[in-house]
Coordinates of C-alpha atoms in Angstrom, one line a residue:
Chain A
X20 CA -143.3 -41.8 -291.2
X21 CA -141.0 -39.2 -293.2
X22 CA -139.9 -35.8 -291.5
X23 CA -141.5 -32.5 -291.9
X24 CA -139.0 -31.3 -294.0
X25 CA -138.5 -34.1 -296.2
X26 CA -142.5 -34.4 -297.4
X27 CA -141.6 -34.0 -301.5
X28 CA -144.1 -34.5 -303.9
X29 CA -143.0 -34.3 -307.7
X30 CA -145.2 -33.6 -310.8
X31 CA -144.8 -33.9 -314.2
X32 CA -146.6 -31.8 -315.8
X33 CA -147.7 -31.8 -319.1
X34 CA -150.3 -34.4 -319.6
X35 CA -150.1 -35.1 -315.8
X36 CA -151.3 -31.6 -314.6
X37 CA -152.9 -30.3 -318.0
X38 CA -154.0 -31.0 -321.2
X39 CA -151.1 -32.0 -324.1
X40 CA -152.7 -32.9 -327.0
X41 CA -152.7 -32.7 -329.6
X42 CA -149.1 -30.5 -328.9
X43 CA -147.9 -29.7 -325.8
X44 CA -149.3 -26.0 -325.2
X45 CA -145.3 -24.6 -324.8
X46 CA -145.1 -26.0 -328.8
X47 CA -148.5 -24.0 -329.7
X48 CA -146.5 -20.6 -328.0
X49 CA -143.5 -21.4 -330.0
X50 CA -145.4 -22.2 -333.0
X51 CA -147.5 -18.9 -332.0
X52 CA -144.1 -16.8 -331.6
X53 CA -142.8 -17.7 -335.3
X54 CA -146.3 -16.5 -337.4
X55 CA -145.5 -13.2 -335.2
X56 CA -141.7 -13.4 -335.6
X57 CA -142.2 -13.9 -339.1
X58 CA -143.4 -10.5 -340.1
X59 CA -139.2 -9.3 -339.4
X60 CA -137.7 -13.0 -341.0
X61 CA -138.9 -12.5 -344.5
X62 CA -136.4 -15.6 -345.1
X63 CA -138.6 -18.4 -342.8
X64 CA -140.9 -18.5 -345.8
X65 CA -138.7 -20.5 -347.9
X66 CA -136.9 -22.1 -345.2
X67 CA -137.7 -25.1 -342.8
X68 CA -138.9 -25.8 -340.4
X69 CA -140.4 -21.8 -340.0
X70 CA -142.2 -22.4 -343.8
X71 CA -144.1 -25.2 -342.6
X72 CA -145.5 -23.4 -339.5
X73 CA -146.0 -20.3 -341.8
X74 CA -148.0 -22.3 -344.1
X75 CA -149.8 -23.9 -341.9
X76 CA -148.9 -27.5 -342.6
X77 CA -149.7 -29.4 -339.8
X78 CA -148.4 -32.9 -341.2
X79 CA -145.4 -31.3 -342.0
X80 CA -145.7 -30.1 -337.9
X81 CA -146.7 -33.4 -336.3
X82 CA -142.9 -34.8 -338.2
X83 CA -141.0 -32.1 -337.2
X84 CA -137.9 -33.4 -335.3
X85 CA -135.8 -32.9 -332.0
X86 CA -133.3 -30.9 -334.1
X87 CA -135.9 -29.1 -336.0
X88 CA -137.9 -28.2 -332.8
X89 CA -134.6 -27.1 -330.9
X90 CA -134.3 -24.6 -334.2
X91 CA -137.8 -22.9 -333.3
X92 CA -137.4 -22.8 -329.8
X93 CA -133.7 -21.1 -330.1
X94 CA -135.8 -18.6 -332.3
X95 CA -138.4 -18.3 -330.0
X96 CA -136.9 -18.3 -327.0
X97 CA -134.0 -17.0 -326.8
X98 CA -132.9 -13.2 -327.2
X99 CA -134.4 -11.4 -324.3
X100 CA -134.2 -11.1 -321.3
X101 CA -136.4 -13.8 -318.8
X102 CA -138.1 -10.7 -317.7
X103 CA -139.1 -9.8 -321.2
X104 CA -139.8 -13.5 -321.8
X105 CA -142.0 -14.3 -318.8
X106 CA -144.2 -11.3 -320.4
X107 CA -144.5 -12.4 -323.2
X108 CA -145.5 -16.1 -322.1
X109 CA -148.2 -14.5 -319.4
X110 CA -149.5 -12.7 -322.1
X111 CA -150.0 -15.2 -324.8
X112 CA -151.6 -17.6 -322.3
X113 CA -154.0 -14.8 -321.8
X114 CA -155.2 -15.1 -325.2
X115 CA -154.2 -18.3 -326.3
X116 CA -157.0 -21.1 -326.6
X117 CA -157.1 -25.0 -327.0
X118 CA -157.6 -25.7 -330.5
X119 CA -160.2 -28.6 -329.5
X120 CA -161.6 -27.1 -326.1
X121 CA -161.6 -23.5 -327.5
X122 CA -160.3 -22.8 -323.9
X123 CA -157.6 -20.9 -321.7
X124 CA -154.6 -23.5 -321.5
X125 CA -154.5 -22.7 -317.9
X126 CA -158.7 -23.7 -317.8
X127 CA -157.5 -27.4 -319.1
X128 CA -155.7 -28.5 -315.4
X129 CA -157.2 -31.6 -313.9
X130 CA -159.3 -31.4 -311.1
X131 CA -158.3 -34.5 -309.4
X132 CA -154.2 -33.6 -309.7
X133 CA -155.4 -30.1 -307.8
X134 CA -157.3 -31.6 -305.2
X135 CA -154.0 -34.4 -304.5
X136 CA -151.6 -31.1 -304.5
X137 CA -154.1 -29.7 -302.0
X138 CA -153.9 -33.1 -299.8
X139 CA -150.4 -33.6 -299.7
X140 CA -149.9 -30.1 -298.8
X141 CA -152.9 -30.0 -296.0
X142 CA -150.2 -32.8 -295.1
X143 CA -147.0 -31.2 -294.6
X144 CA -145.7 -31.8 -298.1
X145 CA -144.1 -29.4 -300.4
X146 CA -145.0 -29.9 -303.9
X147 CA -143.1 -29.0 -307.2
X148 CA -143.1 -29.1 -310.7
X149 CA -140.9 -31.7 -312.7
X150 CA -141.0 -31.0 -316.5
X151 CA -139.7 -31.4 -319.5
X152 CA -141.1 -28.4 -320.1
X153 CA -139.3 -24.7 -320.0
X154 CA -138.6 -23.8 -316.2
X155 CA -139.2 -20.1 -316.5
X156 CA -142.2 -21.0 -319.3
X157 CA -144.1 -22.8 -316.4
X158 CA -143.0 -20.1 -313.6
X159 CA -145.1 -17.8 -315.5
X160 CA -148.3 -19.6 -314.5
X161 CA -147.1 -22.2 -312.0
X162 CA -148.4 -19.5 -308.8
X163 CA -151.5 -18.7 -309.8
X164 CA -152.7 -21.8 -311.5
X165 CA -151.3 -24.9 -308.8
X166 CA -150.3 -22.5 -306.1
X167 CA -146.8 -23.9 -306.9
X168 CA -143.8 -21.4 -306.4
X169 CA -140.5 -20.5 -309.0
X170 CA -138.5 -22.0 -306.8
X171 CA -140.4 -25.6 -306.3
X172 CA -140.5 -25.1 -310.4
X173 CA -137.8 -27.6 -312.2
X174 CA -137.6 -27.8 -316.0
X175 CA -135.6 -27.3 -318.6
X176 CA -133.8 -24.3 -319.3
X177 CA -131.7 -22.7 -322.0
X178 CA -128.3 -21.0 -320.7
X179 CA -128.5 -17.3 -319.6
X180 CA -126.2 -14.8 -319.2
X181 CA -125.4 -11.9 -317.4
X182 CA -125.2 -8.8 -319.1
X183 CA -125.0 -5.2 -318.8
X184 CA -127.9 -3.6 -321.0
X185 CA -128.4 0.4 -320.7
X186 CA -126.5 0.2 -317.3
X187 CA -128.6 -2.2 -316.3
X188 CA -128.1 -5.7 -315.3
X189 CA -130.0 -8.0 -317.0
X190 CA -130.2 -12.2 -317.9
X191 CA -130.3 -12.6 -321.4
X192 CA -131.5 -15.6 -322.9
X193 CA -128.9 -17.4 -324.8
X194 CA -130.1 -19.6 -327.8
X195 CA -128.3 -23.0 -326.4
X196 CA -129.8 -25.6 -324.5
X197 CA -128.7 -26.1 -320.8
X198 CA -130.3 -28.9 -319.1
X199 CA -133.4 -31.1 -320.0
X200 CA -135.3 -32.5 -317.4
X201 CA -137.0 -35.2 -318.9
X202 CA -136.0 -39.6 -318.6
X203 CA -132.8 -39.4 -316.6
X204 CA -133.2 -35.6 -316.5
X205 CA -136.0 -35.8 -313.9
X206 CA -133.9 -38.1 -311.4
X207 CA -130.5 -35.7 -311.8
X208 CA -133.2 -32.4 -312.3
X209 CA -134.4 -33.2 -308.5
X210 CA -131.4 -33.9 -307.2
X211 CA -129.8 -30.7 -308.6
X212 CA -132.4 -28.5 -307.5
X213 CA -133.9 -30.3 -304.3
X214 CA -132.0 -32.6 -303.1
X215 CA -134.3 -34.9 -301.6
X216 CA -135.7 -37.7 -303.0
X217 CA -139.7 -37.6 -303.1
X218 CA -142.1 -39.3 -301.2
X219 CA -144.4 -39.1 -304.0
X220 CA -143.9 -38.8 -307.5
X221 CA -147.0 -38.3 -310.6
X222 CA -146.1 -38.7 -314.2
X223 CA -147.9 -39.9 -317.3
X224 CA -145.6 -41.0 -319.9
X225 CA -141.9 -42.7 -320.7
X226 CA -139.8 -39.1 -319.7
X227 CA -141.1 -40.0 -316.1
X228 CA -140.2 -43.4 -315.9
X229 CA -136.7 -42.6 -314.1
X230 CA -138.6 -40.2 -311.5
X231 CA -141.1 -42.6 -310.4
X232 CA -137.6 -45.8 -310.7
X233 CA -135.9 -43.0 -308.2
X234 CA -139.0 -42.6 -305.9
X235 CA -139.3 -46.1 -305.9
X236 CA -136.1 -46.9 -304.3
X237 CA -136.4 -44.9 -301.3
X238 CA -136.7 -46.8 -297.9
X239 CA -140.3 -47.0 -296.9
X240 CA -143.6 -45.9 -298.0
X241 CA -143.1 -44.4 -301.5
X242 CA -146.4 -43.1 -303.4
X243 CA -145.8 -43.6 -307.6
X244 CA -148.4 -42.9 -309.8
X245 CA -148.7 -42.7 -313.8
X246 CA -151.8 -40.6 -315.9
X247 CA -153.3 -43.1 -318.4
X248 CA -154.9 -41.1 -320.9
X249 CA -157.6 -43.7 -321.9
X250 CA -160.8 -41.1 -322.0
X251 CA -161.2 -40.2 -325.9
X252 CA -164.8 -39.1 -325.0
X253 CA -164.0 -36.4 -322.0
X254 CA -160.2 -35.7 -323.0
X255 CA -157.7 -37.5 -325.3
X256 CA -157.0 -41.4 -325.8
X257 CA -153.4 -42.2 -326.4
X258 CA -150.9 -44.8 -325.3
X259 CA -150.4 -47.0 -327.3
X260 CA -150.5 -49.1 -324.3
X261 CA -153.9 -50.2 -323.0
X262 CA -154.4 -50.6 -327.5
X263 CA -154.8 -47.0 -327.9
X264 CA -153.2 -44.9 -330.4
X265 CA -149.2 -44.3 -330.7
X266 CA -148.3 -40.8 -330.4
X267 CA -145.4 -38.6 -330.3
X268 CA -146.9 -36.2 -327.5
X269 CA -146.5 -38.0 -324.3
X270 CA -146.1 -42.1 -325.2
X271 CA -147.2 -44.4 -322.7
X272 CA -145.8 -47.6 -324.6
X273 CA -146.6 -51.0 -323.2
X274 CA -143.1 -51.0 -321.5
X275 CA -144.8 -49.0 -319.1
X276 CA -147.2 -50.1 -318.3
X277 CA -145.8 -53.6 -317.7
X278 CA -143.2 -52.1 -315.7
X279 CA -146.0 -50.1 -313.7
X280 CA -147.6 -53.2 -312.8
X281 CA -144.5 -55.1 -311.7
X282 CA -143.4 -52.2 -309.6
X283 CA -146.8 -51.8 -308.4
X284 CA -146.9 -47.9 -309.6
X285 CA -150.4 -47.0 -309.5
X286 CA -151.7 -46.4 -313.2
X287 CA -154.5 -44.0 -313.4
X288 CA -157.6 -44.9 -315.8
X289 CA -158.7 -41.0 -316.9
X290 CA -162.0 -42.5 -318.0
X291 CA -162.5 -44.8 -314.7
X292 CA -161.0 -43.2 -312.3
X293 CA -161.7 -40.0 -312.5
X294 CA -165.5 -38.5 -311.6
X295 CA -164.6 -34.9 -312.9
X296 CA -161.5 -34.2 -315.4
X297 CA -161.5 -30.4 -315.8
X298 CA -162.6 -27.9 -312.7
X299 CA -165.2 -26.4 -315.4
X300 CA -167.2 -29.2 -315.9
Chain B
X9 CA -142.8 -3.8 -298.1
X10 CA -142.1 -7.4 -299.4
X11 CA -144.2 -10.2 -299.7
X12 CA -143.7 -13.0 -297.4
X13 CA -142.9 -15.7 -300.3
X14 CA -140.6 -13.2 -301.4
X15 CA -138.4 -12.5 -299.0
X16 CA -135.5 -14.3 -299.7
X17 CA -131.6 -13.8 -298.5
X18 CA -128.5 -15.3 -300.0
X19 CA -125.4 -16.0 -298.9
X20 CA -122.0 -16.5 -299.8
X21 CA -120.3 -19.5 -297.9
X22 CA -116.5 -19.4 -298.1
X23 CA -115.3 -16.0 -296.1
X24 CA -118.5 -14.8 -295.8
X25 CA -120.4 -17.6 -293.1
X26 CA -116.9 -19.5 -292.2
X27 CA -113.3 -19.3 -292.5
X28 CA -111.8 -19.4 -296.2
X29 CA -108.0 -19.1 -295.4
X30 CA -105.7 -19.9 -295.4
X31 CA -107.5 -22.0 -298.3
X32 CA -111.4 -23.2 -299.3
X33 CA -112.1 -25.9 -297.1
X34 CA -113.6 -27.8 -300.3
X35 CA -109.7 -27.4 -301.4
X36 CA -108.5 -29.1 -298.1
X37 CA -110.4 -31.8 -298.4
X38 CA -109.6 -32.5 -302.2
X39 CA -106.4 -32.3 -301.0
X40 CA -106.8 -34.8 -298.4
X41 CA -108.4 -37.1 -300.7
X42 CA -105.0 -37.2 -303.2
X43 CA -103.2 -38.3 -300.0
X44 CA -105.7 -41.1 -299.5
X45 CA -106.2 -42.0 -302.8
X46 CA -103.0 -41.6 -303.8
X47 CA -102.5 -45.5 -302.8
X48 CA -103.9 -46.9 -305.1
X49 CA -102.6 -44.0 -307.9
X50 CA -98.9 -45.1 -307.6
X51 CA -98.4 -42.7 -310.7
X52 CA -99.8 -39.5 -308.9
X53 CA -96.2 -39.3 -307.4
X54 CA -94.3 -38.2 -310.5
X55 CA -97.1 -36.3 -312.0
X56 CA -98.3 -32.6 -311.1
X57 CA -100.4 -31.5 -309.8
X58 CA -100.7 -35.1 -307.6
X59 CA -97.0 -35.3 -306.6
X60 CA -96.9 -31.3 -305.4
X61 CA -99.4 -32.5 -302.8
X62 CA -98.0 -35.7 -302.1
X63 CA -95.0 -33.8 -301.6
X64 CA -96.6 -31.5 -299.4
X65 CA -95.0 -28.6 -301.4
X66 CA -97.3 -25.6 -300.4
X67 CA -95.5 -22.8 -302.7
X68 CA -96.5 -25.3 -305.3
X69 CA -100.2 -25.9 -304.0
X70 CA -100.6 -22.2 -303.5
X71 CA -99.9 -21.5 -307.2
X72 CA -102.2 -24.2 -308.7
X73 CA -103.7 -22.8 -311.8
X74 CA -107.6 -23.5 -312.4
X75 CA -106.8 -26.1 -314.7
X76 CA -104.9 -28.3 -312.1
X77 CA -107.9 -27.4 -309.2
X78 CA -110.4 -29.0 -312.0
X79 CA -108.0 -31.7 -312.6
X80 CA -108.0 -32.3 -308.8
X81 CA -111.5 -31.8 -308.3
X82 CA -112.4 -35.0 -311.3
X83 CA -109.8 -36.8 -309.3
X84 CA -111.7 -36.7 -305.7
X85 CA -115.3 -35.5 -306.8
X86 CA -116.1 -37.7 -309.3
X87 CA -116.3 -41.4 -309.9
X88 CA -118.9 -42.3 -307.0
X89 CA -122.5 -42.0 -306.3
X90 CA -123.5 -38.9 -304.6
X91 CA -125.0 -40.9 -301.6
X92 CA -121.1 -42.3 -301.4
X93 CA -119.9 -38.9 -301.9
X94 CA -121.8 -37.3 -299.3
X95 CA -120.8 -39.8 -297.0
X96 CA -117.2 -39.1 -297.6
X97 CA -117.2 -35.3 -297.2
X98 CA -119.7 -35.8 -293.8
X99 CA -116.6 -38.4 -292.1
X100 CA -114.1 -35.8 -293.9
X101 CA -115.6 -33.4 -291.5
X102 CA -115.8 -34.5 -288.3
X103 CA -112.0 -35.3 -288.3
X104 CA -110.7 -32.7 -290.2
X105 CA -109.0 -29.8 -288.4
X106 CA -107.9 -25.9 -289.7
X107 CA -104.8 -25.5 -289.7
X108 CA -104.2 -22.6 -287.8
X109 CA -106.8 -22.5 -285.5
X110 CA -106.6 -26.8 -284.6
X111 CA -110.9 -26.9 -284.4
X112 CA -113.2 -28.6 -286.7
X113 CA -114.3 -26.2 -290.2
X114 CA -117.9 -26.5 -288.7
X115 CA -116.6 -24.6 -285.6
X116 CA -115.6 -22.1 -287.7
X117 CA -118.5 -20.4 -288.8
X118 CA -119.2 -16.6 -288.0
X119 CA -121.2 -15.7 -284.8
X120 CA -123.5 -12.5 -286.5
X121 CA -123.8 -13.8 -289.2
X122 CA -126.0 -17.0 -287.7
X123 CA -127.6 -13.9 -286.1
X124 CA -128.5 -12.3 -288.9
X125 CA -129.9 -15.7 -290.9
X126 CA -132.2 -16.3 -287.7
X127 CA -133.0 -12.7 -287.4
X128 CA -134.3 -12.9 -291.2
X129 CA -135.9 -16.1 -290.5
X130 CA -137.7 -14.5 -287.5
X131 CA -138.9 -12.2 -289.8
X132 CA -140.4 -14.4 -292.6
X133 CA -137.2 -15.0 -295.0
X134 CA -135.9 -17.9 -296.5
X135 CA -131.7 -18.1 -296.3
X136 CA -129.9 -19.9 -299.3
X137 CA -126.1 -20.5 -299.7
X138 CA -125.0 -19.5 -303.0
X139 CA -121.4 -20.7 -303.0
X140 CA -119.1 -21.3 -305.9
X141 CA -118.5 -24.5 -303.4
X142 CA -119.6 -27.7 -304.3
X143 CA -123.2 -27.9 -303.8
X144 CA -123.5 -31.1 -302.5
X145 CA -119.9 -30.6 -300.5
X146 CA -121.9 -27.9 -298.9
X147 CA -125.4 -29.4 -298.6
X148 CA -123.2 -32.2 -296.3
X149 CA -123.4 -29.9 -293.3
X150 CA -125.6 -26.1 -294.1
X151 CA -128.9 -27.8 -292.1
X152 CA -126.8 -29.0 -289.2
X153 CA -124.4 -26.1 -288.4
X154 CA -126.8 -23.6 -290.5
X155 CA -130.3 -24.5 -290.4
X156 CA -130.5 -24.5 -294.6
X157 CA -131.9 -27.1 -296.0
X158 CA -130.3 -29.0 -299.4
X159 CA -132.6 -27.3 -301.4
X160 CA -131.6 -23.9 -300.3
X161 CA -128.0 -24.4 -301.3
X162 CA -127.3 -23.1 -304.4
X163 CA -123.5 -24.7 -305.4
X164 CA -121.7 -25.5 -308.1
X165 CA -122.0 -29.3 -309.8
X166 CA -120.7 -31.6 -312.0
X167 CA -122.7 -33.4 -314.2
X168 CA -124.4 -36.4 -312.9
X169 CA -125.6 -39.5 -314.6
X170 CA -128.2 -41.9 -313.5
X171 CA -127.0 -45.3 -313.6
X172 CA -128.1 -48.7 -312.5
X173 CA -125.6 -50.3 -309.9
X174 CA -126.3 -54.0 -309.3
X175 CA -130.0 -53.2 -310.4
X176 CA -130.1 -50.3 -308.3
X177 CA -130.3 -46.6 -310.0
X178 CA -127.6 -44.5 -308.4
X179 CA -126.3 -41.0 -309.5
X180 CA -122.5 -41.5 -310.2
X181 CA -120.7 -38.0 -310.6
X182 CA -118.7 -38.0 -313.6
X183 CA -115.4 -35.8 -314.2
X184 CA -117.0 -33.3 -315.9
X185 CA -118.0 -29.4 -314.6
X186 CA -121.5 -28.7 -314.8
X187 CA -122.2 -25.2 -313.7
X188 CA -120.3 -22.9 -312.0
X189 CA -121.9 -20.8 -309.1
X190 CA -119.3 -17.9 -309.4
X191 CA -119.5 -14.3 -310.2
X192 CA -122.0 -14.0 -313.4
X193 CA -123.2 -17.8 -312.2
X194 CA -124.4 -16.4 -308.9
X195 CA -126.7 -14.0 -310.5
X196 CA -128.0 -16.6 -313.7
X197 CA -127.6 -19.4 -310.1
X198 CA -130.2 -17.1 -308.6
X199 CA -132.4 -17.2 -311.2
X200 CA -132.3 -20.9 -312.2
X201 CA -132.8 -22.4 -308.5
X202 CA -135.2 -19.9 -307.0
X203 CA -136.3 -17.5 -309.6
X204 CA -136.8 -14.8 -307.5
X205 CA -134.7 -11.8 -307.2
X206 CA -133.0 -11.4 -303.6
X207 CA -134.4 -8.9 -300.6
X208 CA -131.1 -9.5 -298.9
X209 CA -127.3 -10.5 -300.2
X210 CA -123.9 -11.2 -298.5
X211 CA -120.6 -11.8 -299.6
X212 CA -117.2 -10.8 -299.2
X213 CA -115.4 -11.2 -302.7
X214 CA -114.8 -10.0 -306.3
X215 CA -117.7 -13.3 -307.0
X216 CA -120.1 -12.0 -305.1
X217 CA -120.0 -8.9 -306.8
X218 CA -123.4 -9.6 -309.6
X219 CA -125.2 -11.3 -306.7
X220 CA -125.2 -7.8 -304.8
X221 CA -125.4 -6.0 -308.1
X222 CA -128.6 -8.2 -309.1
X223 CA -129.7 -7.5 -305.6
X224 CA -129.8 -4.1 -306.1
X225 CA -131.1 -2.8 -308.8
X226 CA -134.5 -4.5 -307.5
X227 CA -137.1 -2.3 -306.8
X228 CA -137.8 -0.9 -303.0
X229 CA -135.1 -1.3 -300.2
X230 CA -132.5 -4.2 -301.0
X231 CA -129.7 -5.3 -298.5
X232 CA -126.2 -5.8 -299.7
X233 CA -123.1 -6.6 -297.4
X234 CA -119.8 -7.1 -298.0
X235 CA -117.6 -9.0 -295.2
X236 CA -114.2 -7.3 -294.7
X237 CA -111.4 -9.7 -293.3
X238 CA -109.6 -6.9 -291.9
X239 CA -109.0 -8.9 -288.2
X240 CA -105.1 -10.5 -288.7
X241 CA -105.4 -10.8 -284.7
X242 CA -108.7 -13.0 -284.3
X243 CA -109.1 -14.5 -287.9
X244 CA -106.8 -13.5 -291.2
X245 CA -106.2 -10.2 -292.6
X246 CA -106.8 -9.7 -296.6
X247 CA -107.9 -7.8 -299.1
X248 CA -106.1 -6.3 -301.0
X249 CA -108.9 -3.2 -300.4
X250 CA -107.7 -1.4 -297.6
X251 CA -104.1 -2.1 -298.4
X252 CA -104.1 -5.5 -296.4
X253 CA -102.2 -8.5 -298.5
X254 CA -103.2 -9.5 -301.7
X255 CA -104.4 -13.2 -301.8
X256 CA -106.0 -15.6 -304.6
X257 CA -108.5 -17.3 -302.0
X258 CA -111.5 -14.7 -301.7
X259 CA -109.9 -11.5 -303.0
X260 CA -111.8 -8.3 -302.2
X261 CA -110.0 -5.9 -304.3
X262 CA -110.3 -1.9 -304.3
X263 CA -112.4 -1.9 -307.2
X264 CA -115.0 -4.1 -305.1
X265 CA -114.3 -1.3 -302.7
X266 CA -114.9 1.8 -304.8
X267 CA -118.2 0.2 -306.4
X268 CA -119.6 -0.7 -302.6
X269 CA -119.0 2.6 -301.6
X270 CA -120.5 4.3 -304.9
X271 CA -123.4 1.7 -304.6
X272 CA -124.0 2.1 -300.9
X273 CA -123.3 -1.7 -300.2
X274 CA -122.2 -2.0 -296.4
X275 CA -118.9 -3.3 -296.1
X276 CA -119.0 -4.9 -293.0
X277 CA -115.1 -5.0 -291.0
X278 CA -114.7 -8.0 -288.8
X279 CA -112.4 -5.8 -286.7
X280 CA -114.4 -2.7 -286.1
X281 CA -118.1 -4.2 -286.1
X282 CA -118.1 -7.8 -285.2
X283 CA -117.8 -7.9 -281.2
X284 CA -117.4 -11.4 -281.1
X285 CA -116.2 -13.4 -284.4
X286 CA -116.8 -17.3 -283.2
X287 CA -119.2 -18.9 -281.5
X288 CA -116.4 -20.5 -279.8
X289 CA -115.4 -17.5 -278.4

């Protein structure tokens, strides 16, 4: 039986607390950020990747790569303070809304993963947030939405600094990236900022693979569980393992999968599984 | 009045909870690991910095530059798993003794202030270490001798790489500085681990100047103190503020001094307001 104090839980969680497709909703802010950006960049018109966003091309979009999306998020994301940017996330996810379920992002969290958080916390556990995703991007909703804390909150972050603006301290956002939490990210990310190895760890794609690997090699009892997004009907349906389709936004390749079943990680069937996806339903 | 989940207290580690002269503990026990390693290093004798501490020339140690402490620091940190390195720094521990005052460095700790972390605790706060030390140096020994948990000890790192070991994934520290918990870094450090702006923060040097600047300019009452070695007779005696001895190991120049007094930061002096220093005592 663990100690008290060392009850972790870890969650990735795009695609393992919310929604991510078709994009990952800290893409649609970005992508949200450059149309409004645009009006004082007269040159992103004629210049990639900000033309394609402008124009709306969402083939061009779906391509984009790692350098390009590092570009949009440097101009997006940087150059402000984290107090003016956690504004300015809270408020776009105020108005923002699922291009499919014409919803809230914050509306699209899965039931099931809430009522687990809820368990393992009744429990003694301490649960926190393991993402690829932006650290302070997540703090803004984190609280209110899983009742998890900034400082249970681990995901990538861009380097701040210090500075002195009007006499007045503040951390500016710096457009360079400073750690990624994502593949060997999440096993270094948790040690960096917790310590502790889990008891429990929840992913749903390849970036958590060395998470759940870590978890796994604990002494005792060690719970490891991966999302499969198999319900097309009541959600999305991507792998590719399991035959569904390939995708960029959260992969669960048949690597996986196999690897899932020799390590006896529990996979989740969406579709089977689960009786109620969203909380609205 | 805070909120409970707010209410959070940092504090500096070297000088300000235990002894820091007449060097960093951290910097004892690198220094201890060149002796042991040196064995099987046969060239450390003839090359600096190595053969100044092999040579046990302490005008020499006392003027290492930055560059030779990092050079030291990839020589002893680095190269192991941090389970291994943890393990060496906890057996470093037990045996090694100040050199002055011939007790263990976990002995050395300050009496009020373990009053004042329980005291906040009583009262609904969460204590962090934010030390410039090496986080997981310090996370070897804050729950026993302070009652703080790993993942309230905010430290500086080197990077870490998850690797597989004889099939098992380990983290090895490689050579290589990561982030620096110092000055600026405690204020950005702040940010990145806990992401809530302090209620309560101690030092007692020029770095711990942004953590009680960032402190302050929150909103409603803040806490800053400053620690004051000013007690030659029952600990050391340095400043230079208050025209004690200049020293590079935890400086607390007059500037420091001026700004405290301008800001209203309590300086706190060991000799005048600390009726008993040591739990020893």
């Amino acid at each position: 039986m663990s100690r008290p104090e060392d009850r972790i839980a870890t969650f990735d969680q795009d695609g393992t607390l919310w929604v991510e497709h078709p994009l990952y909703a800290q893409a649609m802010f970005a992508l949200d950020r450059v149309r409004v950006l645009a009006l004082s960049h007269p040159g992103w018109k004629d210049s990639l990747p900000f033309s394609a966003i402008l124009a709306e091309d969402q083939a061009a979009i779906a391509k984009f790569s790692e350098h390009d999306w590092t570009e949009i998020v440097a101009a997006t994301h940087a150059g402000m303070s984290t107090e003016e940017f956690l504004d300015i996330a809270a408020k776009w996810l105020v108005t923002a809304r699922h291009p499919v379920f014409k919803r809230a992002y914050t509306d699209l969290i899965y039931q099931p993963m809430l009522e687990v958080m809820e368990y393992l916390r009744a429990n003694g556990f301490r649960t926190y947030i393991v993402s690829a995703g932006g650290q302070e991007f997540v703090r803004t909703y984190a609280q209110r939405v899983y009742g998890i804390p900034p400082e249970q909150v681990v995901g990538s972050s861009i380097v701040t600094d210090y500075e002195i603006e009007n006499g007045k301290p503040e951390l500016m956002r710096l457009p360079r990236l400073f750690f990624i939490v994502d593949g060997k990210g999440k096993a270094t990310g948790i040690n960096l900022f917790i310590g502790k190895r889990p008891y429990a760890a929840f992913g749903n794609a390849v970036g958590d693979r060395e998470m759940l690997e870590w978890t796994g090699v604990g002494d005792g009892a060690r719970l490891k569980m991966l999302v499969h997004h198999d319900d097309g009907r009541r959600e999305f349906a991507y792998g590719p393992a399991g035959g569904l389709p390939d995708t960029k936004v959260g992969a669960f390749p048949d690597s996986l999968m196999s690897e899932a079943k020799a390590k006896r990680w529990t996979v989740i069937s969406m579709k089977e599984d689960w009786k109620r996806i969203f909380t609205f339903e």
